[in-house]
Short mmCIF file of C-alpha atoms in Angstrom, two decimals:
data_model
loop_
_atom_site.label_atom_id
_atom_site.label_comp_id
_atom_site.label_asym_id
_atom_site.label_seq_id
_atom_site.Cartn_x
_atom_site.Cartn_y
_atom_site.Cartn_z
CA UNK A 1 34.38 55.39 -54.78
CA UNK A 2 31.27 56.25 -53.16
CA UNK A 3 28.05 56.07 -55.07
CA UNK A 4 26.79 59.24 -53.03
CA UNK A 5 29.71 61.51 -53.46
CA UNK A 6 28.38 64.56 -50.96
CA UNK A 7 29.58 64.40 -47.56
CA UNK A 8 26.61 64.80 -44.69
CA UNK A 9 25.41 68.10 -44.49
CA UNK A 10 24.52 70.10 -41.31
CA UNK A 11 20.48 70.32 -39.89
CA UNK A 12 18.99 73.17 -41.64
CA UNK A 13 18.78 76.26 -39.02
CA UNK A 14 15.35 75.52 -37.25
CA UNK A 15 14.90 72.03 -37.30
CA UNK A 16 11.47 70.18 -37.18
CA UNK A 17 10.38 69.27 -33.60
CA UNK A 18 11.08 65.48 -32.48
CA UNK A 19 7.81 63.59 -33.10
CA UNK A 20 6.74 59.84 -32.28
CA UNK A 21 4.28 58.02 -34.25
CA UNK A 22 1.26 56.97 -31.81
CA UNK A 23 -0.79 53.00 -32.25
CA UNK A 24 -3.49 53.39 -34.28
CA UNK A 25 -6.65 55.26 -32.89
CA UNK A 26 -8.81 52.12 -34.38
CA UNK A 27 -11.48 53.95 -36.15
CA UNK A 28 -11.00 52.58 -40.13
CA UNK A 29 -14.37 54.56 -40.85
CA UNK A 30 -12.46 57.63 -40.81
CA UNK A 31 -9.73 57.61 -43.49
CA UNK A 32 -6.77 55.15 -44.76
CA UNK A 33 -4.59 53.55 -42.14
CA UNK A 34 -1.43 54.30 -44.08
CA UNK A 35 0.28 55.26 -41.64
CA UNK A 36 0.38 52.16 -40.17
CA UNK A 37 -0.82 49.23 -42.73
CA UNK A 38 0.48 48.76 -46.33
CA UNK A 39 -2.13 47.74 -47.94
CA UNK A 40 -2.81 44.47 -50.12
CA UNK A 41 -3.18 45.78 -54.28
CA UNK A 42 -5.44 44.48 -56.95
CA UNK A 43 -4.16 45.92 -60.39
CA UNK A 44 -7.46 46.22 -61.92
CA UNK A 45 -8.01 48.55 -64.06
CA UNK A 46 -10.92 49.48 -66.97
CA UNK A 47 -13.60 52.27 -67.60
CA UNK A 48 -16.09 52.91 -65.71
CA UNK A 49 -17.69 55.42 -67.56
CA UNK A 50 -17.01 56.91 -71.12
CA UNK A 51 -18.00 60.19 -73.57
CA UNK A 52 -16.57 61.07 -76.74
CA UNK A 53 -14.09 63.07 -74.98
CA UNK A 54 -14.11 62.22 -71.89
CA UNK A 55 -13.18 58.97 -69.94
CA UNK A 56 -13.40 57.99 -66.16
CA UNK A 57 -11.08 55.01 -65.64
CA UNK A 58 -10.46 52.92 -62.18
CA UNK A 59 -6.53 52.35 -61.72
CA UNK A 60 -6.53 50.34 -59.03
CA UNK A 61 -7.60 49.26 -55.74
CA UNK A 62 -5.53 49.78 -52.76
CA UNK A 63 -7.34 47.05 -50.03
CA UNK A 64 -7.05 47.63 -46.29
CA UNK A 65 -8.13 45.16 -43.06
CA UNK A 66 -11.31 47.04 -43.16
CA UNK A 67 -11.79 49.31 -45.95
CA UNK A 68 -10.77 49.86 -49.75
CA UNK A 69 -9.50 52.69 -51.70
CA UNK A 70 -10.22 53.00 -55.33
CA UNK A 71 -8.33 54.96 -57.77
CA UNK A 72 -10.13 57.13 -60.16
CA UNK A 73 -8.20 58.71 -63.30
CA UNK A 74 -10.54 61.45 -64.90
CA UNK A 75 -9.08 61.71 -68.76
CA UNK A 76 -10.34 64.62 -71.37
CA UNK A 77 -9.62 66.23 -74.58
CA UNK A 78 -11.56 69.17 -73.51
CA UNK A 79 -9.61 71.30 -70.21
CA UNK A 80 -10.72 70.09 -66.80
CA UNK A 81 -9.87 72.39 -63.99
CA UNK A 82 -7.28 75.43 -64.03
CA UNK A 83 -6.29 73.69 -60.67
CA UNK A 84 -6.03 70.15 -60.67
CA UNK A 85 -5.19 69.84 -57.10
CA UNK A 86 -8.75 70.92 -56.29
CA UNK A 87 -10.34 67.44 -58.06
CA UNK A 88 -13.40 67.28 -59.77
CA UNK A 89 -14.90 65.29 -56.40
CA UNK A 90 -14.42 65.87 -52.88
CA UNK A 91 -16.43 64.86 -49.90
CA UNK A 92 -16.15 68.32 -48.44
CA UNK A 93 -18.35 69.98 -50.81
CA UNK A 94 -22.05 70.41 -51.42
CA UNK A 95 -22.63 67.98 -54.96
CA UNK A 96 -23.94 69.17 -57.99
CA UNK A 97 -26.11 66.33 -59.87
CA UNK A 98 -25.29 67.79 -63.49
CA UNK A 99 -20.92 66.88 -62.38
CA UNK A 100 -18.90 63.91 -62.18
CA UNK A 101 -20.59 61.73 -58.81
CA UNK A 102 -19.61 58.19 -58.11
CA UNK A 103 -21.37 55.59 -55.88
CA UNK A 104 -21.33 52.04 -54.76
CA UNK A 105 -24.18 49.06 -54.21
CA UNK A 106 -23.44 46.39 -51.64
CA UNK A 107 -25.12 42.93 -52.93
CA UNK A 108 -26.91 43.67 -49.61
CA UNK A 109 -28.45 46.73 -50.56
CA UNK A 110 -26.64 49.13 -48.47
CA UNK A 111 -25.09 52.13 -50.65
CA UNK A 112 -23.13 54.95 -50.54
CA UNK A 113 -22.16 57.83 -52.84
CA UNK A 114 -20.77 61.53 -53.13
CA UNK A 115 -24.16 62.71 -52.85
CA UNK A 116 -23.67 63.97 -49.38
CA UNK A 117 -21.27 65.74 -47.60
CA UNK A 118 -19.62 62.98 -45.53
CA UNK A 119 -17.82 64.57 -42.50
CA UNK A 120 -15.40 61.74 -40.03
CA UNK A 121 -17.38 60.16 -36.90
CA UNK A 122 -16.28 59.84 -33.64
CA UNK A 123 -18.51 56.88 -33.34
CA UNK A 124 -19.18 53.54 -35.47
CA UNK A 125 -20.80 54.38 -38.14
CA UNK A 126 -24.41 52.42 -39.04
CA UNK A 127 -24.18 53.21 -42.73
CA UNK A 128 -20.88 52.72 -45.30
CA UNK A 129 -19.20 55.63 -45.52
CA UNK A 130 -17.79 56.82 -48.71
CA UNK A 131 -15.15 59.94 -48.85
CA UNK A 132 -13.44 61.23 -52.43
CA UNK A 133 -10.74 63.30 -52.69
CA UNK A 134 -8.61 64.59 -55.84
CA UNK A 135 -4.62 63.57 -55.81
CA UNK A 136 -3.99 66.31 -58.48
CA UNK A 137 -2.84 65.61 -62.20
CA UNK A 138 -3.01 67.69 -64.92
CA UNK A 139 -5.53 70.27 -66.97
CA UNK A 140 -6.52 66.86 -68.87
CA UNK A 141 -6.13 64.40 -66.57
CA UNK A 142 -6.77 64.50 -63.13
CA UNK A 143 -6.81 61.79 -60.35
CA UNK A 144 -8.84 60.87 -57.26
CA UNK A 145 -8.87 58.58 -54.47
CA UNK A 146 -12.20 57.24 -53.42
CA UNK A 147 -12.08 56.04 -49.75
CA UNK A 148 -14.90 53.40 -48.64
CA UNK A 149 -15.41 52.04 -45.10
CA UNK A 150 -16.77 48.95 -44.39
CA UNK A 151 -15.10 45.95 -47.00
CA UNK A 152 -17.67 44.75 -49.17
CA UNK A 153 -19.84 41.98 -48.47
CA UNK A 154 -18.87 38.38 -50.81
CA UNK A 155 -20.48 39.34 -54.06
CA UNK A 156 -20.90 41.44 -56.94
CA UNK A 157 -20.02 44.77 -55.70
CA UNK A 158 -21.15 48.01 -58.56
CA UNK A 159 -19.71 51.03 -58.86
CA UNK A 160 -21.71 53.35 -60.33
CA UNK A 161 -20.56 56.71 -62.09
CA UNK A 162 -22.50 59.58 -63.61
CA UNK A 163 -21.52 62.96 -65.11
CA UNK A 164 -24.08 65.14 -67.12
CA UNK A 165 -22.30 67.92 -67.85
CA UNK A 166 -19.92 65.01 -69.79
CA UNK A 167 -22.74 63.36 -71.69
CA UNK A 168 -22.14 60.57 -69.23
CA UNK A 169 -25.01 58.80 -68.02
CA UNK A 170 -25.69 56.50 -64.80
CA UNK A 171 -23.39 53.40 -65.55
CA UNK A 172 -22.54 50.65 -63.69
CA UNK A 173 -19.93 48.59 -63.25
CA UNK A 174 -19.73 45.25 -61.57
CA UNK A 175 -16.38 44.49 -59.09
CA UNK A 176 -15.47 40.97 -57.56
CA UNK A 177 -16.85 41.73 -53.53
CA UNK A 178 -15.18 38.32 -52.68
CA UNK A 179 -11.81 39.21 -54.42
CA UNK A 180 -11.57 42.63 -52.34
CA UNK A 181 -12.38 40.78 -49.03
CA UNK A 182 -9.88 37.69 -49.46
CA UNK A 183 -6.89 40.42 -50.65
CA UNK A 184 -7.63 42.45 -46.98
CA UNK A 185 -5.81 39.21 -45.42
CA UNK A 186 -2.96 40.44 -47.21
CA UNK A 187 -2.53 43.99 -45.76
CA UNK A 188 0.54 43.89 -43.61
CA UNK A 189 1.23 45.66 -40.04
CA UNK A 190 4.26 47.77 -40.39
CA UNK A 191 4.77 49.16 -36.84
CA UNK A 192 2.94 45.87 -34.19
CA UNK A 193 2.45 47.23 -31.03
CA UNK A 194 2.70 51.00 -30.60
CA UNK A 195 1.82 52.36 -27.46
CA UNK A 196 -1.66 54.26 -27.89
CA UNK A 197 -1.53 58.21 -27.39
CA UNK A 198 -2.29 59.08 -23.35
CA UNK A 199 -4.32 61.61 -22.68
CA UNK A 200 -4.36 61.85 -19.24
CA UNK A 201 -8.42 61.04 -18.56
CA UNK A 202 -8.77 64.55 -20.72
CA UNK A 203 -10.97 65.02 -23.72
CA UNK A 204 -9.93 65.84 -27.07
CA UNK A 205 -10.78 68.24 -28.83
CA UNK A 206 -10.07 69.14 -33.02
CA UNK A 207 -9.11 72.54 -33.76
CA UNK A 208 -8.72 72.63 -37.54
CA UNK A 209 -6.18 70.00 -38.46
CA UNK A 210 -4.54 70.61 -35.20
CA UNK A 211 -6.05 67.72 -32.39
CA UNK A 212 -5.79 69.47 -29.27
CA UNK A 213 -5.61 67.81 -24.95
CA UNK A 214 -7.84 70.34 -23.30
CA UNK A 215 -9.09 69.84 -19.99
CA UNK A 216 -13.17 69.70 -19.33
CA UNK A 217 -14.61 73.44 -20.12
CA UNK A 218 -16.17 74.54 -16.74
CA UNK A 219 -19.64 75.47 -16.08
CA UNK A 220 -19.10 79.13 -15.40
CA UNK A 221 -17.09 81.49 -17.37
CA UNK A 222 -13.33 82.19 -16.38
CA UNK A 223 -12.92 85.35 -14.92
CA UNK A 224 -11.79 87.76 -16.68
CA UNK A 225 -8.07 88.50 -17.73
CA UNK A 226 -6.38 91.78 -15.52
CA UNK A 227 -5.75 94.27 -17.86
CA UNK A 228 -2.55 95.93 -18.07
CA UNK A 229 -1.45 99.21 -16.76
CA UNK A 230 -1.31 101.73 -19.30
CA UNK A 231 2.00 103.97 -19.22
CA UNK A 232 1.09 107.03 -20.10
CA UNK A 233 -2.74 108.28 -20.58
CA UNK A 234 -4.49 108.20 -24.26
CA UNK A 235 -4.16 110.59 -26.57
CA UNK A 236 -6.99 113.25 -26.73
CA UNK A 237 -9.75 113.14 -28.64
CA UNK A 238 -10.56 115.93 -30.91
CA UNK A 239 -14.10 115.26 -30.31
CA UNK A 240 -15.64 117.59 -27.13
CA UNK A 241 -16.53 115.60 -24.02
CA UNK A 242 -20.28 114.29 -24.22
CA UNK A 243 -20.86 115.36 -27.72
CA UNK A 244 -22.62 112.83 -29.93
CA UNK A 245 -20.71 111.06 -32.32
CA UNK A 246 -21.72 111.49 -35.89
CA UNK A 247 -23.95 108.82 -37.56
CA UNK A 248 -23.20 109.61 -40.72
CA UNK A 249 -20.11 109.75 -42.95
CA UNK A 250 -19.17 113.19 -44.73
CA UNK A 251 -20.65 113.46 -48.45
CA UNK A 252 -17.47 112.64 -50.83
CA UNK A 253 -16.97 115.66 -53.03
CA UNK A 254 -17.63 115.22 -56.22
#
């Protein structure tokens, strides 16, 4: 007997389009390459910053050929957010120095933190880029992934964490730079040698979360569209022929 007892079942009425995955558009800056790497893990895990009731812990570390991705747990007796989904960090917004911010030291000097609105570059960055996001949890427990681009130098690498509003103050805490780099040799390729997306010599362009193939805008303006034929002529208007329009709406009765 069958350990799956249902027989196949039919493709649902409007089936999703046939896609194919694409090589990877080589820009690690930007986000995870999970689509295309599993990455090498280091279980460590410990606080990295700590009230009386309320506790941000690392997880883990997921390591990448040239980044790392740290993640955050956020635990509390008190409630967090009515939508966990949202995170208590995110990249996208504008940061508030009195919430939770994290932040990392190179033994270089170099830096980056969730000070700043980081938005992706089409270019090679000069700077590390840092990107947080939340994962979702729970009203008491919510989790984040914190995306950094380049791997850290050899060295003591800190990550530093500060929350005001949470009684938590600027602390650091001091991660094995060498460690992270020597695991990146063990990220594995899961799809070698995917053709790389053609786009015909046309620019792209991002529409949302859409990418678009649109060809070079032109100098001039299109002309415009022909409009169509209208079959049967608008309805009067009530209002006589060259009168003025009223500039002001009627008084509501009271």
């Amino acid at each position: 007997m069958s350990f799956f007892t249902d027989g196949p079942r039919s493709r649902p009425l409007f089936p999703v389009p046939e896609q194919e995955l694409f090589g990877y558009n080589g820009r690690p800056w930007v986000e995870t390459p999970h689509e295309y790497i599993v990455p090498a893990i280091l279980p460590w895990s410990m606080p990295l910053g700590r009230a009386e009731r309320t506790i941000v812990a690392l997880r883990g570390i997921e390591v990448w050929p040239e980044s790392v991705s740290f993640q955050l747990s956020v635990y509390s007796r008190d409630l967090l957010l009515d939508e966990p989904g949202e995170g208590l960090i995110d990249h996208r917004r504008v940061p508030d120095y009195n919430a939770l911010l994290v932040g990392v030291l190179f033994p270089d000097g170099r830096r980056a933190s969730s000070e700043t609105i980081s938005v992706p570059s089409a270019t090679k960055p000069d700077q590390p880029v840092l990107r947080a996001q939340g994962l979702g949890g729970s009203a008491f427990h919510v989790d984040h992934e914190i995306f950094l681009w380049p791997l850290p130098p050899d060295g003591p690498l800190e990550f530093i964490v500060q929350w005001l509003d949470r009684d938590i103050e600027e602390s650091r805490t001091s991660l094995d730079g060498t460690a992270i780099r020597d695991a990146a040799k063990e990220a594995g390729e899961i799809w070698p040698g995917l053709p790389a997306r053609e786009s015909h010599g046309l620019p792209v362009r991002r529409v949302g979360a859409q990418a678009m193939i649109t060809p070079a805008w032109p100098a001039q303006a299109p002309p415009p569209l022909p409009q169509p034929q209208r079959s049967s002529p608008p309805p009067a208007s009530d209002q006589p022929r060259g009168a003025p329009l009223p500039t002001r709406l009627p008084r509501r009765a009271r």
